[in-house]
PDB file of C-alpha atoms and ligand atoms in Angstrom:
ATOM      1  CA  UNK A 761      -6.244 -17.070  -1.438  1.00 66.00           C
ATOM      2  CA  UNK A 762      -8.025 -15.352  -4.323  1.00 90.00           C
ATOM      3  CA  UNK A 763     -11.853 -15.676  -5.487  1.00 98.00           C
ATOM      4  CA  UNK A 764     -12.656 -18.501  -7.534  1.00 98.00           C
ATOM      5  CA  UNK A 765     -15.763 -17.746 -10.147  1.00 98.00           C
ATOM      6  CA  UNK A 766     -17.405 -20.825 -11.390  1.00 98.00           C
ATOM      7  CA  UNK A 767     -18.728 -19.698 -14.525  1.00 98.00           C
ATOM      8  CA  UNK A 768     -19.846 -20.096 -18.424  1.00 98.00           C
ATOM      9  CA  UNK A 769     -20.120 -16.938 -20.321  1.00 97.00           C
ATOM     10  CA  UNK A 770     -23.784 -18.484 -20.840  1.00 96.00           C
ATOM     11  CA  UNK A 771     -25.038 -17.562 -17.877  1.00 97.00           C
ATOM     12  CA  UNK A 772     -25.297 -14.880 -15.145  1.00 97.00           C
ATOM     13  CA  UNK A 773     -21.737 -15.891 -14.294  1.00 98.00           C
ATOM     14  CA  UNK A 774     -20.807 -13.845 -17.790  1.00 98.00           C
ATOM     15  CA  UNK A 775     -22.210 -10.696 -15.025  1.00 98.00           C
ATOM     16  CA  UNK A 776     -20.054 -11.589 -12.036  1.00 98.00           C
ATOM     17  CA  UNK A 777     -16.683 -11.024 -14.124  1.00 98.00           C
ATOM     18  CA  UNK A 778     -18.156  -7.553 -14.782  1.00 98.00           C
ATOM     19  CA  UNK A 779     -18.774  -7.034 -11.155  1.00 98.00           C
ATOM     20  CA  UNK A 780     -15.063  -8.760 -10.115  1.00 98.00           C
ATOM     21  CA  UNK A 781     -13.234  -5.855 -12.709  1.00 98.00           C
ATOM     22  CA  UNK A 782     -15.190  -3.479 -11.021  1.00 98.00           C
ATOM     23  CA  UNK A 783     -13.697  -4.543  -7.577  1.00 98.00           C
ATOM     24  CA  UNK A 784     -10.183  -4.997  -8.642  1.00 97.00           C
ATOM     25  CA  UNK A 785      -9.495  -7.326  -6.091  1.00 97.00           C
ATOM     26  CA  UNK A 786      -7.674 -10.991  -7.613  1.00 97.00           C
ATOM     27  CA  UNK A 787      -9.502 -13.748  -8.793  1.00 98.00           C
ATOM     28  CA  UNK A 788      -9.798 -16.656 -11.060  1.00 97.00           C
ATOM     29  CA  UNK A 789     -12.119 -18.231 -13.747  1.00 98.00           C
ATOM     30  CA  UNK A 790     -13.130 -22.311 -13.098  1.00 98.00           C
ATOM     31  CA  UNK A 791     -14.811 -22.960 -16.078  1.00 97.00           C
ATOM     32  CA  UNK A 792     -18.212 -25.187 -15.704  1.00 97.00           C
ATOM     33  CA  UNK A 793     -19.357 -26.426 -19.027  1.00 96.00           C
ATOM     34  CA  UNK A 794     -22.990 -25.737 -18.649  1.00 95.00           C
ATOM     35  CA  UNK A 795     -24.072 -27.298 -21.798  1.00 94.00           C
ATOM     36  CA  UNK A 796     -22.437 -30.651 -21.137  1.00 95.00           C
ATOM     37  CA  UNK A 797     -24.909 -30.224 -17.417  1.00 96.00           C
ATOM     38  CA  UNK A 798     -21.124 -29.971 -15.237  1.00 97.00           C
ATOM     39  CA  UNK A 799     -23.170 -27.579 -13.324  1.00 97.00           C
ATOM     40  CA  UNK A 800     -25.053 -30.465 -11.895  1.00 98.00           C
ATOM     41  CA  UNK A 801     -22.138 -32.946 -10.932  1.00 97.00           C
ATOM     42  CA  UNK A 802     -21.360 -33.694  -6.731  1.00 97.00           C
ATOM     43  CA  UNK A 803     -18.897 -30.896  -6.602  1.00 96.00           C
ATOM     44  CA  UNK A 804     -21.004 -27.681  -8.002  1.00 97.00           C
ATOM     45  CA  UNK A 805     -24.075 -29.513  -6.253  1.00 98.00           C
ATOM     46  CA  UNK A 806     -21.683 -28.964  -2.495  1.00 98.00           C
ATOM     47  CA  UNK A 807     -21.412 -25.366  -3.653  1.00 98.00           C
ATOM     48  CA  UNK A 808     -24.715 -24.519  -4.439  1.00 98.00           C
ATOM     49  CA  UNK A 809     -27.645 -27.034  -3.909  1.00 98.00           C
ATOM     50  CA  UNK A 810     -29.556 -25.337  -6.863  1.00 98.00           C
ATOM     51  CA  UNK A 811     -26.843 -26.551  -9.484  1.00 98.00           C
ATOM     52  CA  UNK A 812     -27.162 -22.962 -10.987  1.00 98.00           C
ATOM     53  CA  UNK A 813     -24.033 -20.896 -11.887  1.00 98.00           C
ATOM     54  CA  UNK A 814     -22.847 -18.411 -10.879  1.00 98.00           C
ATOM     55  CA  UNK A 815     -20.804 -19.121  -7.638  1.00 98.00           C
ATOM     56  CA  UNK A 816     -17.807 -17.883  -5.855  1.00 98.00           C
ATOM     57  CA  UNK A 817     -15.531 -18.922  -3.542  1.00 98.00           C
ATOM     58  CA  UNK A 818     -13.485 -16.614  -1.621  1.00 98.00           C
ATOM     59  CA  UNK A 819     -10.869 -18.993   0.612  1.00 96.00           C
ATOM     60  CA  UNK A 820     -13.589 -20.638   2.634  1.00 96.00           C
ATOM     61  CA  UNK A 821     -16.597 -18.210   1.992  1.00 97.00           C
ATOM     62  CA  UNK A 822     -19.145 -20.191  -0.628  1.00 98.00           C
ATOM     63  CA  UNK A 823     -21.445 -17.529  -2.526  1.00 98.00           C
ATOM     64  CA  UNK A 824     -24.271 -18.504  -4.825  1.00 98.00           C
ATOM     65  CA  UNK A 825     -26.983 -16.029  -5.829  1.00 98.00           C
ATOM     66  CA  UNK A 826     -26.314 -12.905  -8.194  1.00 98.00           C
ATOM     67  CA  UNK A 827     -27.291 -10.240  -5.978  1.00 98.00           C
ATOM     68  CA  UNK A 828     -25.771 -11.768  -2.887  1.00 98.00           C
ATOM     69  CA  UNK A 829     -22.607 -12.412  -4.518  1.00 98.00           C
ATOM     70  CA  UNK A 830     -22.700  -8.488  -6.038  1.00 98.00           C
ATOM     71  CA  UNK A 831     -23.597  -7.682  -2.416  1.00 98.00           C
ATOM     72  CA  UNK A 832     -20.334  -9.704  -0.986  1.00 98.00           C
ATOM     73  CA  UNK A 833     -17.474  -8.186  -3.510  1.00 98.00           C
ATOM     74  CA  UNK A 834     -18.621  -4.584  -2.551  1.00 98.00           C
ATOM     75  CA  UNK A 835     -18.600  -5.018   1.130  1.00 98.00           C
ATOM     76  CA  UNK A 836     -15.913  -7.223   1.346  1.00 98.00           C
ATOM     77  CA  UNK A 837     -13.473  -5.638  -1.091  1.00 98.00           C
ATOM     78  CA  UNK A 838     -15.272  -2.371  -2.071  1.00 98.00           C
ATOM     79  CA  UNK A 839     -16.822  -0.711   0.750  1.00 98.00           C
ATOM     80  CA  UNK A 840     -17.302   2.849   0.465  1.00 98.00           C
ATOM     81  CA  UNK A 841     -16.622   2.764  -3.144  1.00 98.00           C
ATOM     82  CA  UNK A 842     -19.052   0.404  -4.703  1.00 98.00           C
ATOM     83  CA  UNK A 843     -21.447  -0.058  -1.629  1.00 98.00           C
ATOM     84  CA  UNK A 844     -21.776   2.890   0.924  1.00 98.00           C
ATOM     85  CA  UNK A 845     -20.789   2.251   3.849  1.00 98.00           C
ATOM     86  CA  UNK A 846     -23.352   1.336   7.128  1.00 97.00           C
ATOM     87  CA  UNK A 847     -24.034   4.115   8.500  1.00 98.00           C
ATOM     88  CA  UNK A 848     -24.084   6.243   4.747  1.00 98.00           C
ATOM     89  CA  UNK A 849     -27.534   7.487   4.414  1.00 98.00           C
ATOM     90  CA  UNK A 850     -27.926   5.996   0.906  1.00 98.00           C
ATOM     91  CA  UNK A 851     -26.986   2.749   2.516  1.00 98.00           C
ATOM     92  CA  UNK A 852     -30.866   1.275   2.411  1.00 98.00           C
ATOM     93  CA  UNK A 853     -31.679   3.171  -1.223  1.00 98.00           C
ATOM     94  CA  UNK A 854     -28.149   1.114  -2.307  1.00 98.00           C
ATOM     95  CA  UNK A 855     -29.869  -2.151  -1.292  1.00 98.00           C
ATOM     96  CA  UNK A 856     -33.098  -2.068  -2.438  1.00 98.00           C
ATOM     97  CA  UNK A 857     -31.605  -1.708  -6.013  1.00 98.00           C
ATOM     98  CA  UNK A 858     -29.441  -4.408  -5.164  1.00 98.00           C
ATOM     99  CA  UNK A 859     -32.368  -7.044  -4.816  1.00 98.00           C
ATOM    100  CA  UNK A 860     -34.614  -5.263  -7.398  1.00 98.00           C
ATOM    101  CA  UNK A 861     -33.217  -6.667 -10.488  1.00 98.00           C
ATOM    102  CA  UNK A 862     -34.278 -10.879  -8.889  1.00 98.00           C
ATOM    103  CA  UNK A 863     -36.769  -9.843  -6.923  1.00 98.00           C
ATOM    104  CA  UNK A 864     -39.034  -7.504  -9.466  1.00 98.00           C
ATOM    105  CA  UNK A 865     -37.257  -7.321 -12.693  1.00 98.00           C
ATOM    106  CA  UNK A 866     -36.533 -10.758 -13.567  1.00 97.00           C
ATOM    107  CA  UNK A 867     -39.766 -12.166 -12.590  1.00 97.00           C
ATOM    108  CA  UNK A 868     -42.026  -9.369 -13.862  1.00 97.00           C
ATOM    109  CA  UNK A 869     -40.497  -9.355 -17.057  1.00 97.00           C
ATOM    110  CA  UNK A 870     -40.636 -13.040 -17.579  1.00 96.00           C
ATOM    111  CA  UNK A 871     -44.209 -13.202 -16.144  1.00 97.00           C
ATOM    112  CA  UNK A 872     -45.166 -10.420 -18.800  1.00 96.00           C
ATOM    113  CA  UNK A 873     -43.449 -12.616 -21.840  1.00 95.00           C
ATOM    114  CA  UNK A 874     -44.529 -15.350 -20.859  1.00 96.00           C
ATOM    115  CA  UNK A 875     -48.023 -14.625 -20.291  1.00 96.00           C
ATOM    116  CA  UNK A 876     -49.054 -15.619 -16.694  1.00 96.00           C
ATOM    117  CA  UNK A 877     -52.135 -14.907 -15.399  1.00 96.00           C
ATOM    118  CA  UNK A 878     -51.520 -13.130 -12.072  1.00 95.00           C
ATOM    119  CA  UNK A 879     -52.717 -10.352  -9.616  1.00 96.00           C
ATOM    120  CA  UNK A 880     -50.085  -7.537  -9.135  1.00 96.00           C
ATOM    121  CA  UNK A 881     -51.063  -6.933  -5.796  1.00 96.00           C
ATOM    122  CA  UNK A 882     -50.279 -10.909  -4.923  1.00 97.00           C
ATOM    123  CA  UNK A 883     -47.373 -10.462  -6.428  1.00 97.00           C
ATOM    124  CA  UNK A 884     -44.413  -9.593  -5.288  1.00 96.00           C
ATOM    125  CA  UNK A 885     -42.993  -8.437  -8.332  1.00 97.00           C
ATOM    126  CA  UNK A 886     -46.259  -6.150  -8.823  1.00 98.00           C
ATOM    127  CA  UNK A 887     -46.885  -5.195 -12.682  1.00 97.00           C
ATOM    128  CA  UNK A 888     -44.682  -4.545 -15.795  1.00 97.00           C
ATOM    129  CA  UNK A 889     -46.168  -1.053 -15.906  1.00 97.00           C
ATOM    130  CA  UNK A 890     -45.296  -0.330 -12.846  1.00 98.00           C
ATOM    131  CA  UNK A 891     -41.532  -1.908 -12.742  1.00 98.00           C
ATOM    132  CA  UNK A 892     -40.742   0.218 -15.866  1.00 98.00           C
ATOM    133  CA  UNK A 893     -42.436   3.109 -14.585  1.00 98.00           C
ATOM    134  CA  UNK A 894     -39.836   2.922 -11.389  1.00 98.00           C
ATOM    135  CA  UNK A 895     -37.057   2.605 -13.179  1.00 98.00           C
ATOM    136  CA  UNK A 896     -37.804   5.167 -15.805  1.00 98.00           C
ATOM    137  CA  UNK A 897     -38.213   7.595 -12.527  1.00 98.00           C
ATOM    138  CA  UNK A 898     -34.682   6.044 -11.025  1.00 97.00           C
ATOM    139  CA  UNK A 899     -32.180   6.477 -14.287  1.00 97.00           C
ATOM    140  CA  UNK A 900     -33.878   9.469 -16.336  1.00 94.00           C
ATOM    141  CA  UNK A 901     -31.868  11.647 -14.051  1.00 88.00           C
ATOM    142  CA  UNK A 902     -28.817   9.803 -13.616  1.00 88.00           C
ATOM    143  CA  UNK A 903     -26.262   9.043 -14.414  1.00 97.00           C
ATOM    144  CA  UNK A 904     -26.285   6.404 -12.349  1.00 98.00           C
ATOM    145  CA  UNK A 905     -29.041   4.658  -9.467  1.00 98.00           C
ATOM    146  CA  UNK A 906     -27.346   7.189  -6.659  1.00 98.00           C
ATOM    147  CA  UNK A 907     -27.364  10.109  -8.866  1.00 97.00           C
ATOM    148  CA  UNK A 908     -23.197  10.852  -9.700  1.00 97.00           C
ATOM    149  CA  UNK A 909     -22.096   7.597  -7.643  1.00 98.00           C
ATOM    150  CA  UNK A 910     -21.690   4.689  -9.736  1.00 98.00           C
ATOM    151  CA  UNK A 911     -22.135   1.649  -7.222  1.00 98.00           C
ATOM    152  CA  UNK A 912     -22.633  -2.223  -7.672  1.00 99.00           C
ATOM    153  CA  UNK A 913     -26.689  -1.383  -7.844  1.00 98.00           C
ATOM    154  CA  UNK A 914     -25.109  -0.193 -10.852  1.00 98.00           C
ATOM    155  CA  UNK A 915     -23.807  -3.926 -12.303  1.00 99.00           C
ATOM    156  CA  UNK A 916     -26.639  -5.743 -10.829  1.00 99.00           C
ATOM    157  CA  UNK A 917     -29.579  -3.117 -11.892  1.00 98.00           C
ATOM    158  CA  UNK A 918     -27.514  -2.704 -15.742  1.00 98.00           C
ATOM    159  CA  UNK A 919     -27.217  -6.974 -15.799  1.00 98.00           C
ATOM    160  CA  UNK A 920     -30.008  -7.388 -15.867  1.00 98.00           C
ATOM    161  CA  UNK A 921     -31.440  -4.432 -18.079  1.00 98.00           C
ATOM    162  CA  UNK A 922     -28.805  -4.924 -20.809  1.00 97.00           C
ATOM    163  CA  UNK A 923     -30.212  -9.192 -20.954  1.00 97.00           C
ATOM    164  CA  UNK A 924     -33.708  -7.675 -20.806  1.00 97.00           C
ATOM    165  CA  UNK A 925     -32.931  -5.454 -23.999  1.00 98.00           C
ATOM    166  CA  UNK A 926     -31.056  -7.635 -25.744  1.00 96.00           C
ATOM    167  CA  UNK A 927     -33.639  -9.824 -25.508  1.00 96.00           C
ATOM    168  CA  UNK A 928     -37.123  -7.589 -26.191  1.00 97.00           C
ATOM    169  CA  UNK A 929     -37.882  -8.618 -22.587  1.00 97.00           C
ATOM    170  CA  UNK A 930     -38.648  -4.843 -21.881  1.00 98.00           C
ATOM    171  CA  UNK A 931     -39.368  -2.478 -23.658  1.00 98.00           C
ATOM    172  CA  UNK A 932     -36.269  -0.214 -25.178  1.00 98.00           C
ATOM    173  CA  UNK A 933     -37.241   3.648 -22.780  1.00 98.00           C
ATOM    174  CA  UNK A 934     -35.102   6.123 -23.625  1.00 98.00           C
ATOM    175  CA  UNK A 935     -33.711   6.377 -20.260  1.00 98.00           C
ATOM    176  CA  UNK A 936     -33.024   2.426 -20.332  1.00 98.00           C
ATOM    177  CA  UNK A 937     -30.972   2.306 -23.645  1.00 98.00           C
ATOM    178  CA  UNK A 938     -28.908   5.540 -22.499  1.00 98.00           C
ATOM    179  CA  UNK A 939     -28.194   4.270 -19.094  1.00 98.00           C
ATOM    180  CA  UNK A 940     -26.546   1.064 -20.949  1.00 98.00           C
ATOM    181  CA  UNK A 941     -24.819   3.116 -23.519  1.00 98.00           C
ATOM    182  CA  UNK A 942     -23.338   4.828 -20.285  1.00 98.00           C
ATOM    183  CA  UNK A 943     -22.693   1.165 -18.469  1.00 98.00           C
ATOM    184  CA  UNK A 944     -20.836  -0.342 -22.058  1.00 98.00           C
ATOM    185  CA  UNK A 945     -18.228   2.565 -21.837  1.00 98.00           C
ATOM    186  CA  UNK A 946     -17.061   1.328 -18.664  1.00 98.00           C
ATOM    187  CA  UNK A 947     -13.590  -0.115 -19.010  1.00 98.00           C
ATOM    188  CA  UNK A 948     -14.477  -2.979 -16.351  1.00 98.00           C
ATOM    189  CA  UNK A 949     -17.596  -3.618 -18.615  1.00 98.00           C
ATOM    190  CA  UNK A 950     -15.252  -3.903 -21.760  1.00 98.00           C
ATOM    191  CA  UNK A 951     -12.938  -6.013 -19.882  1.00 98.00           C
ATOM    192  CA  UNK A 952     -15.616  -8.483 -18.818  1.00 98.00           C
ATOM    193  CA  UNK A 953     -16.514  -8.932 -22.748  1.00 98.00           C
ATOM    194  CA  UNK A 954     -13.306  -9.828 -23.613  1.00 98.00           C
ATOM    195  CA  UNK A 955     -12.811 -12.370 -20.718  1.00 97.00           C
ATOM    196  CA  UNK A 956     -16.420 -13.467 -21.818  1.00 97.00           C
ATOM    197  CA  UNK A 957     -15.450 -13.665 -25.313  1.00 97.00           C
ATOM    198  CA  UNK A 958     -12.252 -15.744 -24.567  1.00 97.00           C
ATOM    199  CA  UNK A 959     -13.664 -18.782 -22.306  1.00 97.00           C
ATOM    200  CA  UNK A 960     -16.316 -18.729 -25.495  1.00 96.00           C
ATOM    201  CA  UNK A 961     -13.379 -19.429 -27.611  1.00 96.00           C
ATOM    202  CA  UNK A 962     -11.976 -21.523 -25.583  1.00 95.00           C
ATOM    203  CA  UNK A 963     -15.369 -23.809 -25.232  1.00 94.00           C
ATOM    204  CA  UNK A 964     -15.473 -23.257 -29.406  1.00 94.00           C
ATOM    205  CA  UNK A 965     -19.421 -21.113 -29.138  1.00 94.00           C
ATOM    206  CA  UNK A 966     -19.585 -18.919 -31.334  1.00 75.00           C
TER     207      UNK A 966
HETATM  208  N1  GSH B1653     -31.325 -16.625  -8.905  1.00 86.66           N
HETATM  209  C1  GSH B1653     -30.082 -17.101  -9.473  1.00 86.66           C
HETATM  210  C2  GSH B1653     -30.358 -17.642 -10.854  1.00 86.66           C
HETATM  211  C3  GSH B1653     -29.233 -18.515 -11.326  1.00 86.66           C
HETATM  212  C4  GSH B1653     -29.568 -19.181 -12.643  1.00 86.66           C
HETATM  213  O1  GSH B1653     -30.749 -19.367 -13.004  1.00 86.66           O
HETATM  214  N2  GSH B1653     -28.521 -19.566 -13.375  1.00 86.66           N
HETATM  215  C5  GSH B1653     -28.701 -20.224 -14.639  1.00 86.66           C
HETATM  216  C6  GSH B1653     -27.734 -19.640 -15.657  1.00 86.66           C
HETATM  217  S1  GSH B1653     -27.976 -17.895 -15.870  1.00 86.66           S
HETATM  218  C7  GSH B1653     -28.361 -21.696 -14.505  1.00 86.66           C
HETATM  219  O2  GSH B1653     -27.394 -22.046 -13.855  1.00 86.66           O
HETATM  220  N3  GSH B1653     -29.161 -22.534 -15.164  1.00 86.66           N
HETATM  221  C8  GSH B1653     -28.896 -23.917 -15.260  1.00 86.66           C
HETATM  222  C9  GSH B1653     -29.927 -24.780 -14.599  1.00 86.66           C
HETATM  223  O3  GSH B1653     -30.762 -24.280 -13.838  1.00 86.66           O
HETATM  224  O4  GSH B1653     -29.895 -25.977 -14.870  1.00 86.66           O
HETATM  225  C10 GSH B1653     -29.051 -15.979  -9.505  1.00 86.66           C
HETATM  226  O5  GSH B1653     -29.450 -14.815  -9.575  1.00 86.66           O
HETATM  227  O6  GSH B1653     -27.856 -16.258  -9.452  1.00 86.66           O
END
């Protein structure tokens, strides 16, 4: 029984194929035409009551949520490579960067372009300053979040810088834009474009 990815190569899902070459373990692409709203019909909904993309399935094992489903692959099919293993000391230092990128990035970053009014210290997400001040500290040393072991901090953490460069969501640090040079060398990386770059074809987006 391999893993099933619903994805469009609009969305996060684009990530998770990343994250799946990574792993190496089998799985398959179920396309979900997000821009004809497929994401919302009965059978997506039973997967993931948010209608979002990405999710997995893995046999009878449902997955929704980026970081959880990041979290899964490495444990499941990667432990001690991609995720340390529970009693590693860098165990707890692996996780927090696993939930950094939804829980701080993503939501300081939009709150900063999209100009919300908001106390850092009510916030969970605290301020931009402060987010790229951490991970300026965390990757000018690198080359990786745990020093010399690449892990999937690494996809989740680069995800989600790479869309917030791309998109002038945060500002271009040195240490930022040489951390994804490092992260586009990757041959799983590379792999994940082209897969990306194929289902685009196939769907005709340019
Ligand atoms: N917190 C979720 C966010 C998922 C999400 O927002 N997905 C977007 C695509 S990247 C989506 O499905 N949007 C369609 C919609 O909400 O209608 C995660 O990290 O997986």
């Amino acid at each position: 029984m391999s893993i099933v990815l619903y994805h469009h190569p609009y969305s996060r899902a684009a990530n998770m194929i990343w994250a799946l070459e990574e792993v190496g373990a089998p799985y398959t692409l179920r396309t979900v035409n997000l821009l004809a709203g497929e994401h919302k019909s009965p059978e997506l909904l039973a997967l993931n009551t948010m209608g979002k993309l990405p999710v997995i399935t893995d046999g009878d094992a449902v997955v929704s949520e980026t970081s959880a489903i990041c979290m899964y692959l490495a444990d499941r099919y990667a432990l001690g490579r991609l995720s340390p293993a529970l009693d590693d000391r860098e165990r707890g230092a692996y996780l927090r960067w696993c939930v950094y990128p939804s829980a701080v990035i993503e939501p300081g970053c939009m709150a900063k372009g999209a100009g919300w009014a908001y106390k850092p210290s009510q916030a969970g997400w605290g301020s931009y300053e402060s987010i790229v001040q951490t991970l300026d500290t965390a990757l000018k040393n690198g080359p990786w979040l745990l020093g010399d072991r690449f892990t999937m901090a690494d996809v989740l953490v680069g995800s989600s810088l790479r869309w917030m460069l791309r998109f002038k969501m945060i500002d271009a640090v040195d240490s930022f834009v040489a951390y994804a040079e490092r992260l586009a060398a990757r041959p799983a990386l590379q792999a994940s474009e082209a897969k990306n770059a194929a289902v685009m074809k196939e769907l005709g987006l340019g």
